[in-house]
Coordinates of C-alpha atoms (C1' of nucleotides) in Angstrom, one line a residue:
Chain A
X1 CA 0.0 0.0 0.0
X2 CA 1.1 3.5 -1.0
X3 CA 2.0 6.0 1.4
X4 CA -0.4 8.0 0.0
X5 CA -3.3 5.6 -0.1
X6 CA -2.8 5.2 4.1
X7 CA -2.9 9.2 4.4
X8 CA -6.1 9.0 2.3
X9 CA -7.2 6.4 4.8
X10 CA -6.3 8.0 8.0
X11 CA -8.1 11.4 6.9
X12 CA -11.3 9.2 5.9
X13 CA -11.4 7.1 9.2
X14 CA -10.9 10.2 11.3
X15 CA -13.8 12.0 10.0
X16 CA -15.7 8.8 10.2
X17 CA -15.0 8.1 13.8
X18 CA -13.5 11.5 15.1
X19 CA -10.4 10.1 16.0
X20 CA -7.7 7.5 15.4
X21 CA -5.4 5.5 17.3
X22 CA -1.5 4.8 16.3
X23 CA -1.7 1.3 17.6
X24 CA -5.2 0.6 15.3
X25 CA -3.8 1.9 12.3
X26 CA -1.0 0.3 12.4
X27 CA -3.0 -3.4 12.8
X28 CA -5.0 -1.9 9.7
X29 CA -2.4 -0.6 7.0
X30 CA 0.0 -3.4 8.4
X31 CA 2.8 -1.3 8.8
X32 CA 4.5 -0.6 11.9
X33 CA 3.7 2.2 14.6
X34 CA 6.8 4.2 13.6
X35 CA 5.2 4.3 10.1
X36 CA 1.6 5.4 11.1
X37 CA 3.7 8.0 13.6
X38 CA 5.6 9.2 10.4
X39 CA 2.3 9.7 8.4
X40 CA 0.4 11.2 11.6
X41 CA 3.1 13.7 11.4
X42 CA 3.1 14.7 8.2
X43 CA -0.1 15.4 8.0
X44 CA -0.1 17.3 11.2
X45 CA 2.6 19.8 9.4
X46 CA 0.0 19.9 6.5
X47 CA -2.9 21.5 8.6
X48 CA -5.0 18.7 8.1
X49 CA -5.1 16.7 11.2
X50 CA -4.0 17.0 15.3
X51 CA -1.9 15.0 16.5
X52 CA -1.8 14.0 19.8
X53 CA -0.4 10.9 22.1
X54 CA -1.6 8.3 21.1
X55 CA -3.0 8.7 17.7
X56 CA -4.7 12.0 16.1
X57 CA -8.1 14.2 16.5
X58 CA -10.0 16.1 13.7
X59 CA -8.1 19.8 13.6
X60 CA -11.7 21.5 14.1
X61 CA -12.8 19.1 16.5
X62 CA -16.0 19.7 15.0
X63 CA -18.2 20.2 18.1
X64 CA -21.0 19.8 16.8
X65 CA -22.9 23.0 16.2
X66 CA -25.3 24.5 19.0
X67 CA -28.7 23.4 16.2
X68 CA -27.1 19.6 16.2
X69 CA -25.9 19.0 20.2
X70 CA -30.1 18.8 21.0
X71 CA -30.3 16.5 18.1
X72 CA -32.3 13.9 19.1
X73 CA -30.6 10.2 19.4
X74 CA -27.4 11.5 17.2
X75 CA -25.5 8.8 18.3
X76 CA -28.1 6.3 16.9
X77 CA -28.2 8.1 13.7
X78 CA -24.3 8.4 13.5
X79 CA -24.4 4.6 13.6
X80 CA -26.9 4.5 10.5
X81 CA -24.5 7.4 8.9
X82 CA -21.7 4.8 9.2
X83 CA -23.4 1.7 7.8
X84 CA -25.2 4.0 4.7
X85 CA -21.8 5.5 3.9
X86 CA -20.4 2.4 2.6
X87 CA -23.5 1.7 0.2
X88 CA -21.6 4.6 -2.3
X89 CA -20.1 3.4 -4.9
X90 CA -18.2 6.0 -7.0
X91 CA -19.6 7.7 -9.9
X92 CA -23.3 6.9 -8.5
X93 CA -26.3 9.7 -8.8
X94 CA -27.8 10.0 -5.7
X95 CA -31.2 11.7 -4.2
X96 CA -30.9 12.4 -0.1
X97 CA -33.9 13.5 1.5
X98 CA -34.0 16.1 4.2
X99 CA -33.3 13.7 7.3
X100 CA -31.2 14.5 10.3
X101 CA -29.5 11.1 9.7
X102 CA -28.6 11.8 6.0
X103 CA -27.1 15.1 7.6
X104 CA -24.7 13.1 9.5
X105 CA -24.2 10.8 6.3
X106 CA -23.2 14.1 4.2
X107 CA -20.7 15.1 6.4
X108 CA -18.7 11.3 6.5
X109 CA -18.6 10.9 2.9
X110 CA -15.2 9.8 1.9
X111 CA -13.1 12.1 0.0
X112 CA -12.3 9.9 -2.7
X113 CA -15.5 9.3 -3.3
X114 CA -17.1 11.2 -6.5
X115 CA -20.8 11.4 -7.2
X116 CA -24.0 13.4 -8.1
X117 CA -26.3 14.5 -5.1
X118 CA -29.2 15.7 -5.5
X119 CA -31.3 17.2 -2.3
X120 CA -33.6 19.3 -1.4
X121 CA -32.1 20.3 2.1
X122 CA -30.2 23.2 3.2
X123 CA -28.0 21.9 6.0
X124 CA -27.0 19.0 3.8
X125 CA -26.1 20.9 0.9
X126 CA -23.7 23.4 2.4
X127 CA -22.2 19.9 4.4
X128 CA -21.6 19.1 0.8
X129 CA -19.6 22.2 -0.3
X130 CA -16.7 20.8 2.0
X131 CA -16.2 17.6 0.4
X132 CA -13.9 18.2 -2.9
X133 CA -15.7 16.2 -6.1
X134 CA -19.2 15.8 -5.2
X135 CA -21.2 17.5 -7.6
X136 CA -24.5 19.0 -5.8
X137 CA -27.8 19.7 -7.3
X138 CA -29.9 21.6 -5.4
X139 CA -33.4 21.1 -5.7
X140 CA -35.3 24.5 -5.5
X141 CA -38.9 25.6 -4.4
X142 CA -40.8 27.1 -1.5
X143 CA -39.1 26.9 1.6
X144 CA -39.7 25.1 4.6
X145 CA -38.8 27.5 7.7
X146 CA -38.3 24.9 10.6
X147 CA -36.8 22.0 8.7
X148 CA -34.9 24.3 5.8
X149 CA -36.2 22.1 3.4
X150 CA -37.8 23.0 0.0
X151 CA -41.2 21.8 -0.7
X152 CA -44.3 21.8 -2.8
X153 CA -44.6 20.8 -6.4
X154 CA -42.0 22.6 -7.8
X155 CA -39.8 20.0 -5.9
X156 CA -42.1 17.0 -7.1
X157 CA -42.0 17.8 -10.7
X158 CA -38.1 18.3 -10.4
X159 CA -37.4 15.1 -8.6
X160 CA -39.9 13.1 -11.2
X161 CA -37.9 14.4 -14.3
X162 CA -34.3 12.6 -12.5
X163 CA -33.1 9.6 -12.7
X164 CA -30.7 8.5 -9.5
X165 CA -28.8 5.1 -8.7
X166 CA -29.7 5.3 -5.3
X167 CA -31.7 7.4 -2.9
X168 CA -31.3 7.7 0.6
X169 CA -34.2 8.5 3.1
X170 CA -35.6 8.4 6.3
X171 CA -39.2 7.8 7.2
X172 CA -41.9 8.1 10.2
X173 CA -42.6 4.6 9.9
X174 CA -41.9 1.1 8.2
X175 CA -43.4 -2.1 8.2
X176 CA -44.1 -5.3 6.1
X177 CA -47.9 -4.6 6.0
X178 CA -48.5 -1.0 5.0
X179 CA -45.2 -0.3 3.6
X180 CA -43.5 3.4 4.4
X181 CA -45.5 5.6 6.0
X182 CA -45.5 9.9 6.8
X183 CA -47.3 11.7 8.9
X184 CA -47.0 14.2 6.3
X185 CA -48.8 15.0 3.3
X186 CA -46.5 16.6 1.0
X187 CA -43.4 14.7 2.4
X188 CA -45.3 11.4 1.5
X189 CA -45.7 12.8 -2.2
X190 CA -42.2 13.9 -2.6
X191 CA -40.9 11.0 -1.6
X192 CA -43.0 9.3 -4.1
X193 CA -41.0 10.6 -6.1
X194 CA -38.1 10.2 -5.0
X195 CA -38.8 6.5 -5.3
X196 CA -40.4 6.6 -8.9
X197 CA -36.8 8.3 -9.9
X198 CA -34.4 5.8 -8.3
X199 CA -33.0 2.6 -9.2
X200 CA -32.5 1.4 -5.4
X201 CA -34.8 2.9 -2.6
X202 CA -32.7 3.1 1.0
X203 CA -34.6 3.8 4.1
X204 CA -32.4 4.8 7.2
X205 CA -34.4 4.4 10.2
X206 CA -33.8 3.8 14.0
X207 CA -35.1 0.8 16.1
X208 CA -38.6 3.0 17.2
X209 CA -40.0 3.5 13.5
X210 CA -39.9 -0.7 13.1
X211 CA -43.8 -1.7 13.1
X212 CA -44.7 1.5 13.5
X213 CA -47.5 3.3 11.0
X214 CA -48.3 7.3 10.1
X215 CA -51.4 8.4 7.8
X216 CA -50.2 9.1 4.5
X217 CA -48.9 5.8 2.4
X218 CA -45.5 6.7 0.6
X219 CA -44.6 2.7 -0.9
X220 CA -45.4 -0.6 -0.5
X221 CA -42.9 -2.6 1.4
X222 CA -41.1 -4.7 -2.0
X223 CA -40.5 -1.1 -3.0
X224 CA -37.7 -0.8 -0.6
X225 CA -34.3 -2.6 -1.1
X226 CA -32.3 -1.7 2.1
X227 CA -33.5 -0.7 5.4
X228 CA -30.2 0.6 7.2
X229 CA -31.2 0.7 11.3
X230 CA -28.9 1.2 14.2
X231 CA -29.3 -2.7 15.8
X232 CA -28.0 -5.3 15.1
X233 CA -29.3 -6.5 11.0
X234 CA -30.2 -10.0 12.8
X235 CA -32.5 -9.2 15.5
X236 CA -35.8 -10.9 14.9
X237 CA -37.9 -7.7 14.4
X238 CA -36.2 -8.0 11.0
X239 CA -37.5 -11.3 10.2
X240 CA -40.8 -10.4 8.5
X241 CA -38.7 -7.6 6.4
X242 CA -36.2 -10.4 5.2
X243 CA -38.7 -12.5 3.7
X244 CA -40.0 -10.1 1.4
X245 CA -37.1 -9.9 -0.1
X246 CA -35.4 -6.3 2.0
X247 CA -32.0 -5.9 2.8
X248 CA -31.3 -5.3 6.4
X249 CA -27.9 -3.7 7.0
Chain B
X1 CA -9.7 7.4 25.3
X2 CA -6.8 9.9 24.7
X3 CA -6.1 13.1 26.9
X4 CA -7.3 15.4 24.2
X5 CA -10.6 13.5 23.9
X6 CA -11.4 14.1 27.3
X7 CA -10.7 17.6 27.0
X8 CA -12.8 18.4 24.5
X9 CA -15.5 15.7 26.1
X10 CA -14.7 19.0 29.5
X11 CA -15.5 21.9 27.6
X12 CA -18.3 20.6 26.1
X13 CA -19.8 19.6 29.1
X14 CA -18.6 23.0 30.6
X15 CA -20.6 24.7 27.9
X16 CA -23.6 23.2 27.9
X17 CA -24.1 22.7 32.0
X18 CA -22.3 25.4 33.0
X19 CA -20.3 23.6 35.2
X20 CA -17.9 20.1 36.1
X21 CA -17.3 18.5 38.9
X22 CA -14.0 16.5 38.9
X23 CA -15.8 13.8 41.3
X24 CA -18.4 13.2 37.9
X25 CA -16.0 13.5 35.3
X26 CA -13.7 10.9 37.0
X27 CA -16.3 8.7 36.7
X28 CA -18.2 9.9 32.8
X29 CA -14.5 9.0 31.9
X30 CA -13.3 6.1 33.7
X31 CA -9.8 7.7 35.2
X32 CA -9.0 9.0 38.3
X33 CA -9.9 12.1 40.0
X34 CA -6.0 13.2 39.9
X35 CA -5.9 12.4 36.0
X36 CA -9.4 14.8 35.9
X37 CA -7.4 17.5 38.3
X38 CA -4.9 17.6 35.6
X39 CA -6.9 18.2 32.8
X40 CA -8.7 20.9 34.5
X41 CA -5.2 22.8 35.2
X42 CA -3.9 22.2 31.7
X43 CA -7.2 23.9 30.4
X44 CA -7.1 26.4 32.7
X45 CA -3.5 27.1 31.6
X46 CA -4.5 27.4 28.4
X47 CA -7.1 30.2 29.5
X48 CA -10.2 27.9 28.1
X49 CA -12.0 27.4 31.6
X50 CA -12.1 28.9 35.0
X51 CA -10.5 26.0 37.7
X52 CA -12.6 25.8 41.0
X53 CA -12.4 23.9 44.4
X54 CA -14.2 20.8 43.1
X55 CA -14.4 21.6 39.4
X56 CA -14.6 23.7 36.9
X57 CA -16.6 27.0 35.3
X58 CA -16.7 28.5 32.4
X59 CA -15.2 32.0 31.7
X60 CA -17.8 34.0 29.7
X61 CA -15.9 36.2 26.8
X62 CA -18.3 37.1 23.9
X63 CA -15.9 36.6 21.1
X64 CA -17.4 37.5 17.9
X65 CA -18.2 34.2 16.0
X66 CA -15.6 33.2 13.2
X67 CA -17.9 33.3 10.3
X68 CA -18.3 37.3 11.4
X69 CA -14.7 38.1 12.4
X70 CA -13.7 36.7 9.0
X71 CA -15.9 38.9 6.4
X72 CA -13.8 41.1 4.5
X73 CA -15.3 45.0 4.8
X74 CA -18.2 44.0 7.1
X75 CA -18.1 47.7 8.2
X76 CA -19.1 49.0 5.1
X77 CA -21.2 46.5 4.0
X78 CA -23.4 46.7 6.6
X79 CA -23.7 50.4 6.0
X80 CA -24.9 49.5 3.0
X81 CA -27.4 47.0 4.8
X82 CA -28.6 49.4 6.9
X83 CA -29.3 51.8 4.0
X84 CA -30.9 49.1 1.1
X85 CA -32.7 47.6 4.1
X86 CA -34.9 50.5 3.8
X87 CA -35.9 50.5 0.3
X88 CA -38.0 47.3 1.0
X89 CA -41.7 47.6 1.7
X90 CA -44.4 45.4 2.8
X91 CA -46.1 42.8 0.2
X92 CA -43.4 43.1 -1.8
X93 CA -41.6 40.5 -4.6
X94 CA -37.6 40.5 -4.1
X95 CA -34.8 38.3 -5.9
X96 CA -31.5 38.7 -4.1
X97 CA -28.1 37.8 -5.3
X98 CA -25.2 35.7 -3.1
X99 CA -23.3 38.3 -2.2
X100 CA -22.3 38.9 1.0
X101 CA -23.7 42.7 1.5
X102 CA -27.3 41.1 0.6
X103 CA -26.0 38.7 3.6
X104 CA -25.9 41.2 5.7
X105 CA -29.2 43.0 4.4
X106 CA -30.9 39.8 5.1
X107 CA -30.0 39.7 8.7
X108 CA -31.3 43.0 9.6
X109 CA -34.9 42.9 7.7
X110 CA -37.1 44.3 10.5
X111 CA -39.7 41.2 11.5
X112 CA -42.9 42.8 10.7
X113 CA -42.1 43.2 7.1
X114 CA -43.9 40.4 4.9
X115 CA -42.4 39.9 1.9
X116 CA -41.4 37.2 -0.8
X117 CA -37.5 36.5 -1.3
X118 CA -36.4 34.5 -4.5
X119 CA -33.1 33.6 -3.8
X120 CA -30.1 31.3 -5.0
X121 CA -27.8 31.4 -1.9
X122 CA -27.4 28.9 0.3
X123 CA -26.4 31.4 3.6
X124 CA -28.8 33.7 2.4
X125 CA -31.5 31.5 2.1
X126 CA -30.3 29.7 5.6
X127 CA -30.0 33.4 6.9
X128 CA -34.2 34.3 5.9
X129 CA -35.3 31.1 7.8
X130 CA -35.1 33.0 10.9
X131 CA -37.3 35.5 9.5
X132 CA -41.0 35.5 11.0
X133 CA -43.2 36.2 8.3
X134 CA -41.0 36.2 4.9
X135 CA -42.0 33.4 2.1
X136 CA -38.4 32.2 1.0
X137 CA -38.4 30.5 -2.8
X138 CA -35.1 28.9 -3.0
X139 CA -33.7 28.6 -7.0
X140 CA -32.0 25.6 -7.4
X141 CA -29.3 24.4 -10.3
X142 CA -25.6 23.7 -9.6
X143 CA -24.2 24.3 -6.7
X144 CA -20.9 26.0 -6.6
X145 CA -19.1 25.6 -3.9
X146 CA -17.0 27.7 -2.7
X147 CA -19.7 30.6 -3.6
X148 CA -22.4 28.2 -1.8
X149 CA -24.5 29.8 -4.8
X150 CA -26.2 27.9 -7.5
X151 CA -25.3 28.3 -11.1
X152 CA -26.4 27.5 -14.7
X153 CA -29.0 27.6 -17.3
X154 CA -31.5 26.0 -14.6
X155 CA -31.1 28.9 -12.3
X156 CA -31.6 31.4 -15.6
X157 CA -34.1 29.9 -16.9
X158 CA -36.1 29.5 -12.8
X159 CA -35.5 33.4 -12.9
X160 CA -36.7 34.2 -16.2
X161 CA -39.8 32.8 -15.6
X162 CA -40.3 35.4 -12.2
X163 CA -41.5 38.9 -11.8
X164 CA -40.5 41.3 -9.2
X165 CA -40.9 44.7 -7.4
X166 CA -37.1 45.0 -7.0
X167 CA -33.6 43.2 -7.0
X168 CA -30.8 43.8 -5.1
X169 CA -27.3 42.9 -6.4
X170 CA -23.9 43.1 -5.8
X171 CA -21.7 43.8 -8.2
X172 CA -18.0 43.6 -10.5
X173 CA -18.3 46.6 -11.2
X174 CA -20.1 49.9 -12.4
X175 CA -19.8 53.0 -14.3
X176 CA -21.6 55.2 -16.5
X177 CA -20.1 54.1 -19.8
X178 CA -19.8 50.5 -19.4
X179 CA -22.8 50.5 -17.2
X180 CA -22.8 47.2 -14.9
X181 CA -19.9 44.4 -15.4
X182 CA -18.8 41.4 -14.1
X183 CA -15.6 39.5 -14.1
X184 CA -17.4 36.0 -14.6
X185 CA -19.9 34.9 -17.6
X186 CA -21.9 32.9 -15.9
X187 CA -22.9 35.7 -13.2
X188 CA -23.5 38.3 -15.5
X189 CA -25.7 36.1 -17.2
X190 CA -27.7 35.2 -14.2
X191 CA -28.0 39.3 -13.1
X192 CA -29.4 40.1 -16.9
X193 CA -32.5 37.6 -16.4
X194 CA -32.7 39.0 -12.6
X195 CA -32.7 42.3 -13.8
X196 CA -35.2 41.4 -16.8
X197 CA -37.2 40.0 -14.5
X198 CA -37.5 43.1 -11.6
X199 CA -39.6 45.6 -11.8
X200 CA -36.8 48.3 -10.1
X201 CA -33.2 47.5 -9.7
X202 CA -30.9 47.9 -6.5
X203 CA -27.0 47.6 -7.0
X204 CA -25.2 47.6 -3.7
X205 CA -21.5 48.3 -4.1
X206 CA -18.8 49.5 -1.6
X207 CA -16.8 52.6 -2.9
X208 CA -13.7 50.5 -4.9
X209 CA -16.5 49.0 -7.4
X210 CA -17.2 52.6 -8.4
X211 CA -15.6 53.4 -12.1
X212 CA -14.4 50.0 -11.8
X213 CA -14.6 47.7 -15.5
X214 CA -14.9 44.4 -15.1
X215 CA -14.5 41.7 -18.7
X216 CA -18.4 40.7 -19.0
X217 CA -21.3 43.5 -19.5
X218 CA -24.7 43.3 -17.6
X219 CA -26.4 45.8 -18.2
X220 CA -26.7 49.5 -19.6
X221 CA -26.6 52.4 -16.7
X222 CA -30.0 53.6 -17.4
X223 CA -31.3 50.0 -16.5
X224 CA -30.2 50.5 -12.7
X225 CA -32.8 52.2 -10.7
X226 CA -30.5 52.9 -7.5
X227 CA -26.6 52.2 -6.5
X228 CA -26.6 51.9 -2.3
X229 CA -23.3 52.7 -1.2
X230 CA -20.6 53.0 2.0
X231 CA -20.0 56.3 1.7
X232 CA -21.9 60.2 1.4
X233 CA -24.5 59.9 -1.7
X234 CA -23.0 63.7 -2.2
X235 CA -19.3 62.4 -3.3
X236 CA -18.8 63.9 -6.7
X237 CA -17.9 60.6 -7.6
X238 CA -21.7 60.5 -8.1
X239 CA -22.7 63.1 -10.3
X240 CA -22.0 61.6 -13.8
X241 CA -24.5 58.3 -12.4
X242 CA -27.2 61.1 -11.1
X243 CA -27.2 62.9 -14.7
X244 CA -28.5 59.3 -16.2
X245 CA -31.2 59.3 -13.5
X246 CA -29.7 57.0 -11.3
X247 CA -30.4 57.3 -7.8
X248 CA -27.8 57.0 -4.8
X249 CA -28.5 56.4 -1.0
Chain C
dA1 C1' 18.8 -2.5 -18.8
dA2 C1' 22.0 -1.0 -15.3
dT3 C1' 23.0 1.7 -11.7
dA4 C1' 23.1 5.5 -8.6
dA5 C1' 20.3 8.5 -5.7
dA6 C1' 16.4 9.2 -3.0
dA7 C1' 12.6 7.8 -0.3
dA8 C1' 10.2 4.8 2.6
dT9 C1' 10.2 1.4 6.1
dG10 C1' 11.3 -1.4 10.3
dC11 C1' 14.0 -2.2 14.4
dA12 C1' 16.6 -1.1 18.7
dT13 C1' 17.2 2.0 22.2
dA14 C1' 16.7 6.0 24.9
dA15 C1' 13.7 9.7 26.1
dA16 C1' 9.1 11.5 26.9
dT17 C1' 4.4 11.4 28.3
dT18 C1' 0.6 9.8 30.8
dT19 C1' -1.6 7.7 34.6
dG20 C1' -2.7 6.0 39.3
dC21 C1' -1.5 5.8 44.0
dG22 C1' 0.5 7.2 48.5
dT23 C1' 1.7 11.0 51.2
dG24 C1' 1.0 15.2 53.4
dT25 C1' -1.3 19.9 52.8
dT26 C1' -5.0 23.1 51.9
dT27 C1' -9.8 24.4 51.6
dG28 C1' -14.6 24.9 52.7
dT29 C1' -18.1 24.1 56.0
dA30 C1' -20.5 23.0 60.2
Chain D
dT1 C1' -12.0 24.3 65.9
dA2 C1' -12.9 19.9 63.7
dC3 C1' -13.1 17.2 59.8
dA4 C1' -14.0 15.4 55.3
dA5 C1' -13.3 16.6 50.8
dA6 C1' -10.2 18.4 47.4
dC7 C1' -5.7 19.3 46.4
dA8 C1' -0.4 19.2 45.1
dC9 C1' 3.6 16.6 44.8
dG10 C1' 6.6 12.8 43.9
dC11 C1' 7.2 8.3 42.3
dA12 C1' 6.7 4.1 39.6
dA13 C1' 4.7 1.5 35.8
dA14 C1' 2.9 1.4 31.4
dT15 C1' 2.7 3.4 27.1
dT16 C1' 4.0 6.3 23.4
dT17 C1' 7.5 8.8 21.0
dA18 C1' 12.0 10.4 18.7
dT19 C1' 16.3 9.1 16.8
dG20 C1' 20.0 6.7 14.4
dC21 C1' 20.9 3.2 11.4
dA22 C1' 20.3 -0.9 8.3
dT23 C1' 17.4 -2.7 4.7
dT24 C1' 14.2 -2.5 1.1
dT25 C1' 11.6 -0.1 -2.4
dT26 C1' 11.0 3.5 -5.7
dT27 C1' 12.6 6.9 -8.9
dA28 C1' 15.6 9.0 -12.1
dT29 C1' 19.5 8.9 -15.2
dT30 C1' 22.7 7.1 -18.1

DNA sequence: AATAAAAATGCATAAATTTGCGTGTTTGTA
DNA sequence: TACAAACACGCAAATTTATGCATTTTTATT
């Protein structure tokens, strides 16, 4: 393995965990410690990572903003984030929806990953103006005050004239019988869309919207190929799921 | 879990309680009391908290946020603010370009004004979310990052379609001969449909765009209804722009 | 190809950092 | 004043680090 290739490595793992340890990485690239040290340091001179004993730390250690400490079960949905993140493939077109979870998703993107996003969610398009070859396409309308989302047909009749790979998003409930459900109207209908426009449908939920059912239908359950959850893939809540045929990661 | 880990595990704690106790901390982070005494000094060394019998408190010192401190010319461009923010009225239909004095002219629109925004800035658009009563109709297309603005035909095309009471712009550059110009195609071609589509025209430009030339043209001088400014609307600077009927504030 | 120069890597060893514990001192409170 | 909690200090053990040097790999040049 290049020397290069492990500094790509080391910068992807430590935005993806928020830190790294000497001894770890060394196990990992299979190279010694003095090796991992070397490449810790050299990237510490570069700006782009702090070093400390024992391994290295984000520079920024990117406390996350006042809006996102009250975030509701972030720890939950940074375990989703990690799990989603390695469904990108490169060169992929992809639709996110507006979810906290694909928030946390946007920011641990690798670096040498490049793809097409399309979203129509403030906070996770400016997340993507830091990563370096993502292209972004921002899907415009009336906006949403409280969730910084746009909405409304504009953003239907957008999303329907796409065509995506994958899409990515979270929902207010899931199950075998009534499919994926909203408690919102006009969420229900973009996401509609989003489906009709994407080759592979990817619902990240946690454990507490399993079984559970909102008002407005969004798609039937063989719709869905992956549901992406914080517990483990092989807990019997799951089982149902599996035998229509979804993906439990 | 490394030193620096637990440090910044300290201040956020500090922040968001107000308050540590080493006798908790020890405990949150699995070392001893001693190992939670020595954190507390180093981070009191480094002037980042305040070290108390038992703990620790924060040291409350307003610093301007970075974002802020970082603007180039704030100072003038929120003269400007103050002065365009004035030209606005109820009810009315506004397109607003990315740059960073219509930032600033966004943060200080008084809440009781109801008015619809059309813009294609990501801060800006963030920025009007905060607003009360304003209807915000975000254009999407491209993003481009570093501007955090969207570009292209889609976003020409979204604004050609609109009509409005007024548009404020920044701007390359302006003078009475070459009328408005801007250094990059794509722009000026986004500021022609915004101005085609506006009903009265706002430049807002600090004093060193004045008699400035810029490679692309926008539009004639007699198009542009009123140039806001930094400095006193008296400057001679100004007379050639009033004899073509252009206002300055 | 052949070969020299440069860069990267691993190892041994000495130096440094970090941590918990024992000791005795200081602090806050009743 | 009494007294428990919090503290500073020194020390030892464990871990991490820097350094010099030998070996291998990569790169550039003839």
């Amino acid at each position: 393995m290049l020397k290069e290739e492990r500094h790509y490595h080391i910068l992807d793992k430590i935005i993806l965990n928020r830190k790294v340890l000497s001894a770890d990485l060394s196990i990992e690239l299979n190279v010694s410690e003095d090796t991992i040290r070397r490449d810790l340091n050299e990237l510490s001179a570069k700006g782009l990572i702090k070093k400390v004993h024992g391994g290295a730390l984000p520079l920024e250690n990117n406390t996350p903003s006042y809006g996102e400490r009250s975030t509701y079960n972030l720890e939950e949905k940074n375990i989703i984030a990690k799990k989603a993140v390695k469904i990108i493939k490169d060169g992929q077109v992809i639709i996110m929806s507006g979810s906290t979870t694909n928030l946390q998703l946007a920011k641990i993107i690798p670096s040498d990953i490049n793809a097409t996003i399309y979203t129509y969610s403030l906070p996770i398009a400016l997340q993507l103006t830091e990563h370096p070859s993502i292209e972004i396409i921002f899907i415009g309308g009336k906006l949403h005050k409280s969730a910084q989302v746009t909405v409304g047909l504009d953003v239907v009749s957008s999303i329907s004239e796409l065509r995506a790979d994958l899409c990515f998003m979270g929902t207010g409930g899931i199950n075998t019988l009534n499919g994926m459900t909203e408690p919102d109207w006009e969420v229900s209908h973009i996401k509609k869309s989003m489906i009709a426009a994407s080759e592979k449908v990817i619902v990240l939920c946690t454990k507490n919207k399993i079984n559970d059912v909102k008002r407005y239908s969004v798609a039937p359950i063989h719709k869905i190929d992956t549901i992406v959850t914080d517990i483990d893939p092989n807990d019997p809540i799951f089982e149902d799921f599996k035998e229509k045929g979804v993906k439990i990661l």
